Short mmCIF file of C-alpha atoms (C1' of nucleotides) in Angstrom, two decimals:
data_model
loop_
_atom_site.label_atom_id
_atom_site.label_comp_id
_atom_site.label_asym_id
_atom_site.label_seq_id
_atom_site.Cartn_x
_atom_site.Cartn_y
_atom_site.Cartn_z
CA MET A 11 0.17 -2.44 4.74
CA ARG A 12 3.09 -0.86 2.65
CA LEU A 13 4.55 3.40 3.00
CA SER A 14 5.47 4.67 -0.67
CA ALA A 15 9.08 5.57 -1.39
CA LYS A 16 7.91 9.23 -1.93
CA ALA A 17 6.59 9.04 2.04
CA ASP A 18 9.98 7.52 2.91
CA TYR A 19 11.88 10.12 0.94
CA ALA A 20 10.03 13.18 2.14
CA CYS A 21 10.69 12.29 5.60
CA ARG A 22 14.30 11.50 4.88
CA ALA A 23 14.55 14.81 3.18
CA MET A 24 12.58 16.91 5.70
CA ALA A 25 15.50 15.28 8.36
CA GLU A 26 18.00 15.91 6.20
CA LEU A 27 16.70 20.12 6.14
CA ALA A 28 16.00 19.97 9.96
CA ALA A 29 20.26 18.98 10.68
CA SER A 30 21.59 21.44 8.23
CA ASP A 31 22.19 25.35 7.62
CA PRO A 32 19.63 27.19 5.73
CA PRO A 33 18.98 27.07 3.02
CA THR A 34 20.34 23.62 2.25
CA LYS A 35 20.12 22.89 -1.88
CA ALA A 36 17.68 19.96 -3.14
CA GLU A 37 20.99 18.59 -4.67
CA ARG A 38 22.76 18.42 -1.31
CA VAL A 39 19.52 16.57 0.06
CA ALA A 40 19.94 14.34 -3.04
CA THR A 41 23.30 13.50 -2.95
CA ALA A 42 23.21 12.91 0.98
CA GLN A 43 20.07 11.13 1.00
CA GLU A 44 19.98 9.06 -2.55
CA ILE A 45 16.91 10.63 -3.75
CA PRO A 46 16.75 10.90 -7.40
CA LEU A 47 17.35 14.71 -7.81
CA LYS A 48 14.02 15.24 -10.07
CA PHE A 49 12.08 13.06 -8.32
CA LEU A 50 13.14 15.38 -5.14
CA GLU A 51 12.05 18.86 -6.67
CA ASN A 52 8.85 17.43 -6.90
CA ILE A 53 8.72 16.36 -3.56
CA LEU A 54 9.85 19.22 -1.96
CA LEU A 55 7.45 21.34 -3.87
CA ASP A 56 4.56 19.72 -2.45
CA LEU A 57 5.92 20.60 0.93
CA LYS A 58 6.47 24.23 0.38
CA HIS A 59 2.77 24.47 -1.28
CA ALA A 60 1.77 22.60 2.47
CA GLY A 61 3.20 24.86 4.00
CA LEU A 62 5.94 22.95 5.46
CA LEU A 63 8.63 24.69 3.83
CA GLU A 64 9.85 27.69 2.83
CA SER A 65 12.72 28.20 0.00
CA GLN A 66 14.29 31.03 -2.16
CA ARG A 67 16.25 31.07 -5.58
CA GLY A 68 19.10 31.98 -7.34
CA GLY A 69 22.73 31.05 -6.79
CA ASP A 70 22.27 31.39 -2.77
CA GLY A 71 18.76 29.72 -2.86
CA GLY A 72 17.68 26.55 -0.70
CA TYR A 73 15.08 25.23 1.29
CA TRP A 74 14.51 25.34 5.27
CA LEU A 75 11.63 24.77 7.23
CA ALA A 76 9.14 26.67 7.83
CA ARG A 77 8.48 26.00 11.18
CA ASP A 78 10.22 25.15 14.57
CA ALA A 79 12.06 20.61 13.86
CA SER A 80 10.75 20.47 17.24
CA ASP A 81 7.19 21.21 15.65
CA ILE A 82 7.08 18.89 12.40
CA THR A 83 5.60 15.96 12.79
CA LEU A 84 6.06 12.36 10.38
CA ALA A 85 2.75 12.17 10.50
CA ASP A 86 2.73 15.86 8.77
CA ILE A 87 4.93 14.94 6.12
CA ILE A 88 3.19 12.24 5.25
CA ARG A 89 -0.34 13.75 4.90
CA VAL A 90 1.17 15.81 2.27
CA VAL A 91 2.99 13.77 -0.04
CA GLU A 92 0.49 10.53 0.48
CA GLY A 93 -2.74 11.52 1.80
CA PRO A 94 -4.85 9.89 4.88
CA LEU A 95 -2.30 8.09 7.07
CA ALA A 96 -4.09 4.50 6.44
CA TYR A 97 -6.40 3.85 3.87
CA VAL A 98 -8.31 0.49 3.31
CA ARG A 99 -9.44 -0.16 -0.42
CA GLY A 100 -8.39 3.36 -1.20
CA GLN A 101 -10.94 4.87 1.44
CA ARG A 102 -10.77 6.03 4.61
CA PRO A 103 -12.05 3.22 7.20
CA GLU A 104 -14.78 4.81 8.21
CA SER A 105 -16.27 5.42 4.93
CA LEU A 106 -15.85 1.59 4.22
CA ASP A 107 -19.60 -0.39 4.53
CA TYR A 108 -19.54 -3.68 5.62
CA SER A 109 -22.23 -5.90 6.10
CA GLY A 110 -22.96 -8.95 7.96
CA VAL A 111 -20.28 -10.56 9.76
CA ALA A 112 -17.97 -8.44 8.31
CA GLU A 113 -19.02 -5.52 10.22
CA PRO A 114 -16.65 -5.59 13.07
CA LEU A 115 -14.26 -5.62 10.89
CA LYS A 116 -14.51 -2.15 10.58
CA ASP A 117 -13.85 -1.02 14.31
CA VAL A 118 -10.10 -2.89 14.05
CA TRP A 119 -9.11 -0.69 10.90
CA VAL A 120 -10.03 1.95 12.67
CA ALA A 121 -8.06 0.35 15.16
CA LEU A 122 -4.92 -0.04 13.37
CA ARG A 123 -4.80 3.56 11.95
CA ALA A 124 -5.14 4.98 15.35
CA ASN A 125 -1.99 2.73 16.42
CA VAL A 126 -0.20 4.43 13.60
CA ARG A 127 -1.23 7.53 13.98
CA SER A 128 0.22 6.94 18.04
CA VAL A 129 3.97 6.45 17.00
CA LEU A 130 3.59 9.02 13.34
CA GLU A 131 2.04 11.98 15.30
CA SER A 132 4.82 11.46 18.56
CA VAL A 133 8.13 11.93 16.43
CA THR A 134 9.01 15.09 15.08
CA LEU A 135 11.97 16.14 12.82
CA ALA A 136 13.53 17.41 16.18
CA GLN A 137 13.54 14.13 17.55
CA ILE A 138 14.87 12.36 14.80
CA ALA A 139 18.13 14.76 13.82
CA HIS A 140 18.73 14.62 17.75
CA ASN A 141 18.40 10.91 17.68
CA ASP A 142 16.15 10.96 20.45
CA LEU A 143 13.12 9.13 19.55
CA PRO A 144 9.83 9.24 22.04
CA ASP A 145 9.38 6.34 24.45
CA VAL A 146 6.27 5.10 22.76
CA VAL A 147 8.55 4.56 19.74
CA GLN A 148 12.07 3.73 21.52
CA GLU A 149 10.21 0.85 23.93
CA LEU A 150 8.42 -0.77 20.81
CA VAL A 151 12.28 -1.44 19.16
CA ALA A 152 13.51 -2.52 22.30
CA ASP A 153 10.42 -5.10 22.54
CA VAL A 154 11.12 -6.25 19.00
CA LYS A 155 15.60 -6.67 19.71
CA ALA A 156 14.52 -8.68 22.44
CA TRP A 157 12.16 -10.99 20.31
CA GLN A 158 14.86 -11.31 17.69
CA SER A 159 17.19 -12.55 20.74
CA HIS A 160 15.48 -15.55 21.66
CA MET B 6 -0.39 3.11 4.67
CA ARG B 7 -2.82 1.07 2.66
CA LEU B 8 -4.35 -2.00 2.90
CA SER B 9 -4.84 -3.62 -0.38
CA ALA B 10 -8.57 -4.57 -1.42
CA LYS B 11 -7.25 -8.04 -1.36
CA ALA B 12 -6.30 -7.97 1.82
CA ASP B 13 -9.61 -6.45 3.07
CA TYR B 14 -11.49 -9.18 0.60
CA ALA B 15 -9.72 -11.80 2.01
CA CYS B 16 -9.99 -11.02 5.58
CA ARG B 17 -14.18 -10.76 4.97
CA ALA B 18 -14.22 -13.95 3.27
CA MET B 19 -12.50 -15.74 6.09
CA ALA B 20 -14.74 -13.87 8.47
CA GLU B 21 -17.34 -14.94 6.58
CA LEU B 22 -16.77 -18.53 6.16
CA ALA B 23 -15.71 -18.73 10.32
CA ALA B 24 -19.47 -17.74 10.80
CA SER B 25 -21.08 -20.29 8.48
CA ASP B 26 -21.14 -24.50 8.55
CA PRO B 27 -18.88 -25.96 6.12
CA PRO B 28 -18.51 -26.38 3.56
CA THR B 29 -19.48 -22.92 1.95
CA LYS B 30 -19.46 -22.16 -1.31
CA ALA B 31 -17.22 -19.33 -3.06
CA GLU B 32 -20.34 -18.16 -4.63
CA ARG B 33 -22.14 -17.53 -1.09
CA VAL B 34 -18.92 -15.60 0.10
CA ALA B 35 -19.38 -13.51 -2.50
CA THR B 36 -22.15 -12.54 -2.75
CA ALA B 37 -22.64 -11.97 1.08
CA GLN B 38 -19.52 -9.92 1.00
CA GLU B 39 -20.00 -8.12 -2.77
CA ILE B 40 -16.88 -9.81 -4.09
CA PRO B 41 -16.31 -10.52 -7.68
CA LEU B 42 -16.41 -14.54 -7.97
CA LYS B 43 -13.07 -15.34 -10.11
CA PHE B 44 -11.13 -12.73 -8.10
CA LEU B 45 -12.26 -14.38 -4.71
CA GLU B 46 -11.58 -17.63 -6.10
CA ASN B 47 -8.02 -16.28 -6.83
CA ILE B 48 -8.00 -15.56 -3.05
CA LEU B 49 -9.16 -18.94 -1.40
CA LEU B 50 -6.60 -20.82 -3.01
CA ASP B 51 -3.95 -18.44 -2.04
CA LEU B 52 -5.40 -18.99 1.45
CA LYS B 53 -5.85 -22.79 1.14
CA HIS B 54 -1.92 -22.95 -0.37
CA ALA B 55 -1.16 -21.31 2.50
CA GLY B 56 -2.71 -23.77 4.97
CA LEU B 57 -5.41 -21.80 6.15
CA LEU B 58 -8.22 -23.30 4.34
CA GLU B 59 -9.48 -27.00 2.86
CA SER B 60 -12.24 -27.37 0.32
CA GLN B 61 -13.65 -30.02 -1.58
CA ARG B 62 -14.89 -30.15 -5.25
CA GLY B 63 -18.29 -31.33 -6.69
CA GLY B 64 -21.69 -30.28 -5.69
CA ASP B 65 -21.99 -30.36 -1.94
CA GLY B 66 -18.41 -29.11 -1.94
CA GLY B 67 -17.14 -25.69 -0.63
CA TYR B 68 -14.46 -23.98 1.87
CA TRP B 69 -13.53 -24.20 5.31
CA LEU B 70 -11.33 -23.21 7.54
CA ALA B 71 -8.29 -25.63 8.49
CA ARG B 72 -7.84 -24.47 12.18
CA ASP B 73 -9.91 -23.31 14.28
CA ALA B 74 -11.69 -19.73 13.85
CA SER B 75 -9.83 -19.01 17.69
CA ASP B 76 -6.24 -20.02 16.15
CA ILE B 77 -6.26 -17.87 12.98
CA THR B 78 -5.64 -14.21 13.31
CA LEU B 79 -5.98 -11.34 10.66
CA ALA B 80 -2.21 -11.02 10.76
CA ASP B 81 -2.51 -15.01 8.96
CA ILE B 82 -4.60 -13.77 6.72
CA ILE B 83 -2.74 -11.12 5.39
CA ARG B 84 0.31 -12.09 5.41
CA VAL B 85 -0.64 -14.82 2.97
CA VAL B 86 -1.81 -12.80 0.08
CA GLU B 87 -0.07 -9.08 1.01
CA GLY B 88 3.23 -10.76 2.25
CA PRO B 89 5.18 -8.53 4.94
CA LEU B 90 2.52 -7.09 7.50
CA ALA B 91 4.46 -3.55 6.95
CA TYR B 92 7.02 -3.09 3.99
CA VAL B 93 8.25 0.78 3.22
CA ARG B 94 9.57 0.90 -0.49
CA GLY B 95 9.09 -2.46 -1.14
CA GLN B 96 11.33 -3.74 1.57
CA ARG B 97 11.20 -5.12 4.78
CA PRO B 98 12.29 -2.19 7.80
CA GLU B 99 15.56 -3.52 8.52
CA SER B 100 16.83 -4.54 5.13
CA LEU B 101 16.84 -0.42 4.34
CA ASP B 102 19.92 1.36 4.58
CA TYR B 103 19.73 4.37 6.19
CA SER B 104 23.07 7.33 6.09
CA GLY B 105 23.43 9.82 8.56
CA VAL B 106 20.81 11.79 10.12
CA ALA B 107 18.20 9.78 8.46
CA GLU B 108 19.42 6.85 10.50
CA PRO B 109 16.80 7.06 13.23
CA LEU B 110 13.84 6.57 10.98
CA LYS B 111 15.00 3.20 10.43
CA ASP B 112 13.45 2.77 13.95
CA VAL B 113 10.58 4.26 13.26
CA TRP B 114 9.17 2.05 11.01
CA VAL B 115 10.28 -1.01 13.16
CA ALA B 116 8.39 0.91 15.61
CA LEU B 117 5.44 1.61 13.13
CA ARG B 118 5.03 -2.44 12.30
CA ALA B 119 5.15 -3.61 15.79
CA ASN B 120 2.17 -1.69 16.28
CA VAL B 121 0.19 -2.40 13.64
CA ARG B 122 1.76 -6.42 14.41
CA SER B 123 -0.20 -5.43 17.71
CA VAL B 124 -3.64 -4.54 16.18
CA LEU B 125 -3.45 -7.25 14.00
CA GLU B 126 -2.08 -10.52 15.54
CA SER B 127 -4.33 -10.17 18.13
CA VAL B 128 -7.24 -10.22 16.48
CA THR B 129 -8.73 -13.89 16.05
CA LEU B 130 -11.68 -14.58 12.69
CA ALA B 131 -13.51 -16.31 15.92
CA GLN B 132 -13.33 -12.68 17.83
CA ILE B 133 -14.97 -11.03 14.20
CA ALA B 134 -17.47 -13.83 14.08
CA HIS B 135 -18.73 -13.13 17.55
CA ASN B 136 -18.70 -9.46 17.00
CA ASP B 137 -16.31 -9.47 20.49
CA LEU B 138 -12.99 -8.07 19.63
CA PRO B 139 -10.01 -7.81 21.57
CA ASP B 140 -9.89 -4.73 24.58
CA VAL B 141 -6.82 -3.42 22.94
CA VAL B 142 -8.72 -2.78 19.83
CA GLN B 143 -11.99 -1.54 21.96
CA GLU B 144 -9.95 1.15 23.32
CA LEU B 145 -8.25 2.44 20.55
CA VAL B 146 -11.54 2.60 18.91
CA ALA B 147 -13.47 4.21 22.09
CA ASP B 148 -10.73 6.57 21.87
CA VAL B 149 -11.17 7.79 18.71
CA LYS B 150 -14.88 7.91 19.23
CA ALA B 151 -14.47 10.17 22.19
CA TRP B 152 -12.05 12.18 20.06
CA GLN B 153 -15.14 12.93 17.35
CA SER B 154 -17.15 14.49 19.42
CA HIS B 155 -15.20 17.13 20.63
"C1'" DG C 23 23.10 40.20 -18.68
"C1'" DC C 24 24.66 35.64 -16.78
"C1'" DT C 25 24.84 32.02 -13.27
"C1'" DA C 26 22.55 29.21 -10.79
"C1'" DA C 27 19.01 28.02 -7.95
"C1'" DT C 28 13.99 26.59 -7.58
"C1'" DC C 29 9.46 26.44 -9.81
"C1'" DC C 30 6.06 24.33 -12.88
"C1'" DT C 31 3.62 21.03 -16.39
"C1'" DA C 32 4.15 17.57 -18.78
"C1'" DT C 33 5.18 13.09 -20.10
"C1'" DT C 34 7.18 8.48 -19.85
"C1'" DT C 35 8.14 4.29 -17.82
"C1'" DT C 36 7.20 1.24 -14.72
"C1'" DA C 37 5.06 -1.66 -11.85
"C1'" DT C 38 1.37 -3.15 -8.99
"C1'" DC C 39 -3.38 -4.03 -8.31
"C1'" DA C 40 -7.54 -5.51 -9.62
"C1'" DA C 41 -10.46 -8.43 -12.25
"C1'" DT C 42 -11.48 -11.73 -15.69
"C1'" DA C 43 -11.17 -15.76 -19.53
"C1'" DG C 44 -11.35 -19.91 -19.80
"C1'" DA C 45 -9.70 -24.75 -19.51
"C1'" DC C 46 -9.27 -28.80 -16.09
"C1'" DA C 47 -10.30 -31.84 -12.25
"C1'" DA C 48 -12.49 -34.40 -9.10
"C1'" DA C 49 -16.57 -35.65 -5.91
"C1'" DC C 50 -21.32 -36.39 -6.46
"C1'" DC C 51 -25.57 -38.50 -8.12
"C1'" DA C 52 -28.85 -40.29 -11.72
"C1'" DT D 4 -21.01 -44.31 -17.30
"C1'" DG D 5 -22.25 -39.82 -18.20
"C1'" DG D 6 -23.85 -34.90 -17.14
"C1'" DT D 7 -23.72 -31.52 -13.20
"C1'" DT D 8 -21.36 -29.10 -9.89
"C1'" DT D 9 -18.31 -27.53 -7.59
"C1'" DG D 10 -12.76 -26.24 -6.88
"C1'" DT D 11 -8.35 -25.83 -9.44
"C1'" DC D 12 -5.08 -23.83 -12.15
"C1'" DT D 13 -2.53 -20.71 -15.48
"C1'" DA D 14 -2.61 -16.84 -18.13
"C1'" DT D 15 -4.44 -12.66 -19.63
"C1'" DT D 16 -6.06 -8.13 -19.67
"C1'" DG D 17 -7.25 -3.39 -18.54
"C1'" DA D 18 -6.69 0.28 -15.07
"C1'" DT D 19 -4.56 2.54 -11.72
"C1'" DA D 20 -0.95 3.96 -9.26
"C1'" DA D 21 3.71 4.88 -8.15
"C1'" DA D 22 8.65 6.04 -9.77
"C1'" DA D 23 11.12 8.96 -12.40
"C1'" DT D 24 12.55 12.04 -16.24
"C1'" DA D 25 12.21 16.29 -19.32
"C1'" DG D 26 12.54 20.54 -20.53
"C1'" DG D 27 11.64 25.28 -20.27
"C1'" DA D 28 10.18 29.24 -16.73
"C1'" DT D 29 10.85 32.41 -12.89
"C1'" DT D 30 13.86 34.54 -10.10
"C1'" DA D 31 17.94 36.30 -6.90
"C1'" DG D 32 22.52 38.03 -7.29
"C1'" DC D 33 26.66 39.18 -8.87
#
DNA sequence: GCTAATCCTATTTTATCAATAGACAAACCA
DNA sequence: TGGTTTGTCTATTGATAAAATAGGATTAGC
């Protein structure tokens, strides 16, 4: 399973906006997060069209969150730039047509997406900006670290 | 997050092999699961090189699982054809280098992968062949269906 | 009217995915 | 021994999407 650079950039850019005084210029975000400026502009525009950002032009212009940082999740962001949170062979799990023995696989993909969702929909920009991730995430990370130390 | 057609094909092909008497011909798998034959051959070869399959040539040849179906998980299969189970911007979550505000994002990606793992490593080919998915998966699917009926 | 920023559309570049082609090698059988 | 069937291997094509870039249009403020 792969998450695109665009989705990663979008989340980082939004985190940056959540943590700085509005309005914030695209160039500042690009520098801080090492994202190609013109690529970032496209992404910010998508996010604006989706209603997650507002903006102003001119010398004192920039971008800012359209809603409170605690009301924007990573899932919201990724859906804007990547579409559905999880898709298999370019389709949503439900619309896959499996025959015979492979049929139960469909349920696995559905479960997989549900699990992806449970993480991405639980993390808000406010939590990232304050480095205060939800318990679900912290526990998962703790488990991974415990494993690595073996 | 996207799962490739190749990974989907590989899982379906392995399920087919788990459910039929060895040896099974590639063409039979291709027909049963509607996978392009030559593409499937490449995939089966990868799985063989990874030690998940064995094979025999000639008129009575075909493929069969190298281990018991209860000892092969979907994670095993997907790692062969796609590499790491979850990667962001073409890299593993750990090797990403985040600066400043975006730092907690790294933990989110790590947690995300852990969650993906917990599904894919828990499902074996035997469970798919017998349509007897583990509780973790069944519960997730049940939750999704409950939601949809609202 | 000048400057600095966002806005918008198009294009390019690059990489990856998906699929195909064709020759080769071994197992089996008559 | 020769022919058929099947897997093995490497290379290439074609399509698609991802990633990045280009350049002008628009708007806000001074």
